[in-house]
Amino acid sequence: MEFPISKRMASFPESVFAELSQIKNSKLSDGFPVIDLSIGSPDLPPPAFVMEELARGTREPELYGYSLTGTNEFHSAVCSYYKRNFEVDLESSEVLLLMGSQDGLVHLPMVLCDPGEYILVPDPGYTAYAAGAALAGAQMYGMPLKKDSSFLPDFDDIPEEILANTKLMILNFPGNPVPAMATEEFFLQVIHLAKKYGFAVLHDFAYSELYYEKKPLSFLSVTGAMDVGIEMNSLSKSFNMAGCRVAYAAGNQQLIALLANFKSNLDYGVFLPVQSGAVKALNDQSSFLQDLRETYRKRRDVLLKELKNIGWDISKPEGSMFLWAEVPNGYSSSRDFAVDLINRAGVVVTPGSAFGQWGEGYVRLALVQPEDVLKQAAANIEKSGIFKKILA
């Protein structure tokens, strides 16, 4: 028996990620070694003090009930973190616990948008933005991120009729898949536009702690940002707690209250020991984050150097855990190049087309392997002869 699916589910076709996974698994089944640089999932453990707090909490019988909302300690930790790191003053009512940032990214459009209204998203952009738009029945308008404009969207290119019917703008700096950085001038333009047309702003700040030479700017630290929007951040990348599914939204009190009301109909909160672990992480002032950044910086520099030596020159990112690499000449699409890399070099990357129209011509590489494995990936690509053929 075959069951019919809803029109909503038709908005979620099988993605290129599933196709790449099938090719990868086929290679592994055949005994072919594969190095996976396609998924942005940290390969490193959380800080020891977080794991110890989680272990302690799981032995406390009274912590197994519904948490419903964020604890006072969690809210206080978020407020302290923002004050300490960004000089932003938050009240508890301006913070909301999330079950991972994707929880908020996907659900906020359902709070704000009716079918047919617009959401402005970066193109290329994180795939959850499209999922949120589809669930809300909203129209997604891609804002091109181009190399010649430092991968920042040009608002002058957005038609007036789109802006007039926009309910939400989503931004992401440092970004995924494009590791670009925003400036204060850019954020001020965003705030001006949001006030002029009356739409909300959501800044996805999941890579706030993964930076190299220059600290990223929090949207909430810019004058006027709290009037128009919120920022979402996750402990998945900063503290290697991806499986814990704990994050938060912070900012405009009305938006926080609306999302909180919506979520009260969906879930019963995050496991209390996980919240306690998150509190430890957010309050931490050890060298953990500095050491983590140094680990990613070394990985970035090693992989860039090794790939440049074989003829693949990639721009150095200032933040995030990704390289955004141009597809070499000789390939008709980023998908074809990604498939060729798997088949000939045993290296898995994500084609830029998976992230939107303007991602074509690029692939994303995640720095989620140790330095020696990254060197081996570059060696495999060199041995495959892909770049020798291109340079010939």
XYZ file of C-alpha atoms in Angstrom:
392
model
C 0.000 0.000 0.000
C 1.305 3.441 -0.893
C 0.170 6.395 1.194
C -0.481 9.821 -0.315
C 1.525 12.679 1.148
C 0.495 16.224 1.951
C 1.295 19.175 -0.269
C 3.504 20.365 2.563
C 5.647 17.224 2.414
C 6.054 17.693 -1.317
C 8.159 20.726 -0.395
C 10.796 18.378 1.047
C 12.204 16.402 -1.907
C 15.146 14.057 -1.387
C 18.195 16.281 -1.108
C 21.679 16.062 -2.556
C 22.824 15.189 0.970
C 20.947 11.896 0.720
C 22.474 11.209 -2.694
C 26.005 11.857 -1.433
C 25.364 9.680 1.608
C 24.282 6.797 -0.636
C 27.432 7.117 -2.753
C 29.587 7.316 0.379
C 27.968 4.238 1.953
C 28.361 2.320 -1.286
C 32.077 3.126 -1.314
C 32.461 2.069 2.301
C 30.614 -1.195 1.610
C 33.093 -1.916 -1.153
C 35.991 -1.371 1.244
C 36.956 1.970 -0.292
C 38.258 4.408 2.400
C 36.347 7.674 2.590
C 37.154 10.973 4.320
C 33.973 12.889 5.058
C 34.255 16.697 5.027
C 30.616 17.243 4.123
C 28.782 17.539 7.445
C 29.410 20.316 9.960
C 29.265 18.057 13.000
C 32.111 18.576 15.506
C 34.443 15.607 15.890
C 35.727 16.877 19.247
C 34.178 16.223 22.702
C 32.588 18.825 24.962
C 34.695 20.287 27.778
C 35.351 17.806 30.586
C 33.493 20.025 33.070
C 30.357 19.859 30.882
C 30.487 16.063 30.621
C 31.003 15.808 34.392
C 27.968 18.022 35.009
C 25.861 15.941 32.607
C 26.960 12.724 34.312
C 26.182 14.154 37.747
C 22.740 15.285 36.672
C 21.742 11.945 35.167
C 22.220 10.353 38.600
C 19.715 12.727 40.211
C 16.229 11.081 40.178
C 14.386 14.373 40.626
C 15.783 15.772 37.336
C 13.824 13.418 35.083
C 10.598 15.403 34.973
C 9.527 17.855 32.294
C 11.563 21.039 32.333
C 8.878 22.891 30.310
C 10.987 26.057 29.971
C 14.510 27.220 30.568
C 15.626 27.246 34.186
C 16.423 30.503 35.947
C 20.066 29.434 35.964
C 20.039 28.927 32.194
C 18.465 32.323 31.532
C 20.947 34.001 33.877
C 23.866 32.252 32.168
C 22.759 33.513 28.736
C 22.386 37.059 30.092
C 25.823 36.924 31.712
C 27.379 35.498 28.548
C 26.018 38.358 26.423
C 27.108 41.004 28.911
C 30.605 39.538 29.236
C 31.203 38.899 25.537
C 29.210 41.558 23.687
C 28.329 44.284 26.234
C 24.643 43.516 25.646
C 22.238 43.825 28.591
C 19.477 41.212 28.507
C 16.602 40.473 30.848
C 15.319 36.967 31.494
C 12.170 37.755 29.480
C 14.393 38.417 26.469
C 15.814 34.873 26.461
C 14.208 31.617 25.320
C 15.519 28.063 25.628
C 15.571 26.091 22.354
C 16.030 22.408 21.580
C 18.947 23.221 19.309
C 18.949 26.349 17.147
C 17.219 24.494 14.295
C 14.178 24.306 16.568
C 13.928 28.082 16.499
C 15.046 28.589 12.904
C 12.344 26.296 11.540
C 9.535 27.375 13.855
C 9.842 31.178 13.893
C 8.484 31.513 10.312
C 5.336 29.680 11.436
C 4.880 32.304 14.166
C 5.266 35.323 11.894
C 4.297 34.373 8.346
C 1.066 33.542 6.599
C 1.031 31.647 3.280
C 2.292 33.767 0.419
C 4.217 36.265 2.545
C 7.961 36.593 2.082
C 11.014 35.555 4.045
C 14.322 37.056 2.927
C 17.123 34.510 3.241
C 20.792 34.396 2.278
C 21.486 32.492 -0.938
C 23.442 30.300 -0.484
C 22.125 29.639 2.991
C 21.597 26.964 5.615
C 18.968 24.462 4.469
C 16.825 24.866 7.621
C 15.742 28.289 6.383
C 14.008 26.696 3.398
C 12.393 24.110 5.671
C 10.962 26.839 7.906
C 9.574 28.749 4.939
C 7.980 25.595 3.523
C 6.297 24.697 6.822
C 4.874 28.209 7.100
C 3.730 28.225 3.479
C 5.765 31.386 3.023
C 7.598 32.468 -0.110
C 11.382 32.445 0.172
C 13.281 35.262 -1.545
C 16.986 34.566 -1.866
C 19.438 37.414 -1.285
C 22.521 36.542 -3.394
C 25.837 36.316 -1.550
C 28.465 37.178 -4.159
C 32.228 37.194 -3.989
C 32.500 40.715 -5.413
C 30.366 42.114 -2.562
C 32.233 40.274 0.234
C 29.346 37.775 0.371
C 27.011 40.380 1.901
C 23.553 40.813 0.334
C 22.797 43.982 -1.614
C 19.440 45.269 -0.398
C 19.099 47.629 -3.364
C 18.542 44.565 -5.549
C 15.384 43.491 -3.668
C 12.201 44.644 -5.456
C 9.957 47.056 -3.576
C 6.945 44.755 -3.882
C 8.911 41.955 -2.172
C 10.003 44.188 0.694
C 6.455 45.449 1.173
C 5.234 41.871 1.692
C 8.174 40.637 3.787
C 7.607 39.421 7.362
C 11.052 38.074 8.233
C 14.691 38.456 7.211
C 17.167 35.730 8.179
C 20.895 36.454 8.354
C 23.880 34.288 9.308
C 27.327 35.728 10.092
C 29.793 34.021 10.338
C 27.869 31.962 7.866
C 27.098 28.453 6.766
C 27.999 27.598 4.071
C 29.676 30.950 3.329
C 32.029 31.908 6.191
C 31.541 35.656 5.700
C 31.593 38.283 8.468
C 29.134 41.152 8.937
C 30.054 44.744 9.722
C 28.305 47.258 11.962
C 27.483 49.356 8.898
C 25.787 46.361 7.296
C 23.712 45.589 10.399
C 22.645 49.232 10.624
C 21.345 48.958 7.054
C 19.398 45.858 8.089
C 17.840 47.636 11.065
C 16.864 50.653 8.943
C 15.229 48.401 6.353
C 13.379 46.362 8.988
C 11.931 49.476 10.597
C 10.978 50.977 7.233
C 9.058 47.901 6.069
C 7.983 46.503 9.436
C 9.533 43.044 9.288
C 11.419 41.051 11.928
C 15.076 40.050 11.759
C 16.532 36.717 12.848
C 20.309 36.516 13.089
C 21.623 32.947 13.175
C 24.791 33.299 15.304
C 25.640 29.613 15.662
C 29.331 30.165 14.823
C 29.869 33.126 17.144
C 32.784 31.477 18.953
C 34.452 29.915 15.911
C 36.553 32.762 14.588
C 40.213 33.305 13.857
C 41.652 36.805 13.486
C 38.627 38.966 14.302
C 35.737 38.425 16.741
C 32.310 38.375 15.041
C 29.797 41.109 15.743
C 26.620 40.241 17.620
C 23.562 41.685 15.917
C 22.120 42.557 19.329
C 25.125 44.775 20.097
C 24.185 47.184 17.287
C 21.990 50.167 18.160
C 18.350 49.491 17.297
C 18.701 45.729 16.845
C 16.601 44.879 19.901
C 13.735 46.861 18.380
C 13.500 44.656 15.312
C 14.925 41.237 15.960
C 16.428 38.339 17.807
C 19.603 36.317 17.675
C 19.779 32.540 17.933
C 22.832 30.741 19.176
C 23.680 27.141 19.834
C 26.095 25.247 22.051
C 26.464 22.621 19.318
C 29.494 24.151 17.612
C 30.994 26.400 20.301
C 31.099 23.686 22.959
C 30.856 20.506 20.838
C 27.444 19.701 22.332
C 25.653 18.957 19.042
C 23.835 15.865 20.319
C 22.613 17.629 23.450
C 20.214 19.804 21.423
C 20.424 22.933 23.523
C 20.392 26.504 22.265
C 18.638 29.808 22.849
C 17.030 32.822 21.246
C 17.663 36.287 22.646
C 16.486 39.781 21.816
C 13.179 41.515 21.177
C 10.802 40.705 24.029
C 7.675 40.439 21.879
C 9.291 38.038 19.413
C 10.643 35.936 22.277
C 7.174 35.772 23.870
C 5.512 34.801 20.585
C 7.995 32.013 19.927
C 7.720 30.829 23.530
C 3.931 30.594 23.208
C 4.259 28.627 19.972
C 6.799 26.222 21.478
C 4.620 25.648 24.537
C 2.332 23.725 22.189
C 5.144 21.604 20.736
C 7.508 20.324 23.407
C 8.197 20.004 27.125
C 11.644 21.540 27.260
C 15.236 20.342 27.379
C 16.401 17.621 29.806
C 17.420 19.403 33.021
C 20.941 17.898 33.244
C 21.585 19.160 29.712
C 20.539 22.642 30.798
C 22.925 22.392 33.753
C 25.739 21.397 31.405
C 24.893 24.372 29.193
C 25.018 26.702 32.203
C 28.527 25.451 32.996
C 29.571 26.069 29.404
C 28.093 29.558 29.132
C 29.627 30.631 32.442
C 33.029 29.149 31.638
C 35.977 31.531 31.506
C 38.729 28.959 31.026
C 40.883 28.622 27.906
C 38.540 26.051 26.327
C 37.123 28.303 23.592
C 40.503 29.838 22.822
C 42.002 26.348 22.499
C 39.114 25.230 20.297
C 39.614 28.195 17.975
C 43.307 27.387 17.770
C 42.501 23.801 16.802
C 40.237 24.962 13.976
C 42.735 27.627 12.906
C 45.472 25.003 12.544
C 43.104 22.757 10.584
C 42.117 25.645 8.334
C 45.704 26.639 7.624
C 46.897 23.066 7.033
C 44.128 22.226 4.591
C 44.429 25.529 2.720
C 48.187 25.038 2.334
C 47.936 21.406 1.214
C 45.201 22.150 -1.316
C 47.020 25.198 -2.677
C 50.087 23.026 -3.270
C 48.072 20.801 -5.608
C 46.482 23.695 -7.489
C 43.291 24.406 -5.522
C 43.584 27.955 -4.162
C 40.815 28.707 -1.636
C 40.090 31.990 0.147
C 40.958 31.991 3.852
C 37.814 32.243 6.028
C 37.725 34.564 9.050
C 35.210 32.458 10.921
C 33.028 29.318 11.095
C 34.198 25.734 10.592
C 33.996 25.690 6.788
C 35.926 26.467 3.647
C 33.899 27.851 0.727
C 35.819 26.687 -2.303
C 35.338 27.515 -5.957
C 34.831 24.523 -8.233
C 37.777 24.190 -10.626
C 37.324 24.732 -14.339
C 36.216 21.736 -16.347
C 33.111 20.818 -14.339
C 29.587 21.658 -15.397
C 28.239 21.768 -11.835
C 29.255 21.635 -8.187
C 27.387 18.337 -7.897
C 29.450 16.741 -10.660
C 32.667 17.879 -8.994
C 31.535 16.586 -5.575
C 30.633 13.182 -7.042
C 33.985 13.038 -8.847
C 35.804 13.767 -5.581
C 34.069 10.843 -3.890
C 34.595 8.410 -6.753
C 38.192 9.312 -7.533
C 39.612 10.627 -4.261
C 37.344 9.215 -1.556
C 36.718 12.722 -0.205
C 33.167 13.860 0.540
C 32.289 17.561 0.272
C 28.941 19.310 -0.156
C 28.093 20.909 -3.508
C 27.182 24.565 -3.203
C 23.984 24.019 -5.174
C 22.567 22.253 -2.087
C 22.402 25.656 -0.391
C 20.699 27.657 -3.118
C 20.995 28.967 -6.652
C 23.976 31.212 -5.904
C 25.887 28.358 -4.321
C 26.492 26.856 -7.735
C 30.156 26.979 -8.653
C 31.317 26.263 -5.087
C 31.656 23.359 -2.660
C 31.725 23.423 1.136
C 34.426 21.638 3.106
C 33.987 21.169 6.863
C 37.035 21.236 9.137
C 35.796 18.261 11.136
C 38.812 15.967 10.890
C 42.239 16.041 12.594
C 45.135 17.674 10.752
C 46.651 14.371 9.619
C 43.342 13.294 8.091
C 42.995 16.644 6.310
C 46.501 16.186 4.889
C 45.481 12.716 3.725
C 42.390 14.161 2.046
C 44.561 16.587 0.094
C 46.971 13.760 -0.777
C 44.076 11.653 -2.034
C 42.873 14.501 -4.235
C 46.376 14.983 -5.619
C 46.720 11.253 -6.291
C 43.363 11.187 -8.089
C 44.802 13.398 -10.813
C 41.765 15.687 -10.829
C 43.838 18.863 -10.694
C 46.574 17.557 -12.968
C 43.915 17.103 -15.628
C 42.585 20.601 -15.017
C 46.018 22.238 -15.084
C 47.118 20.349 -18.187
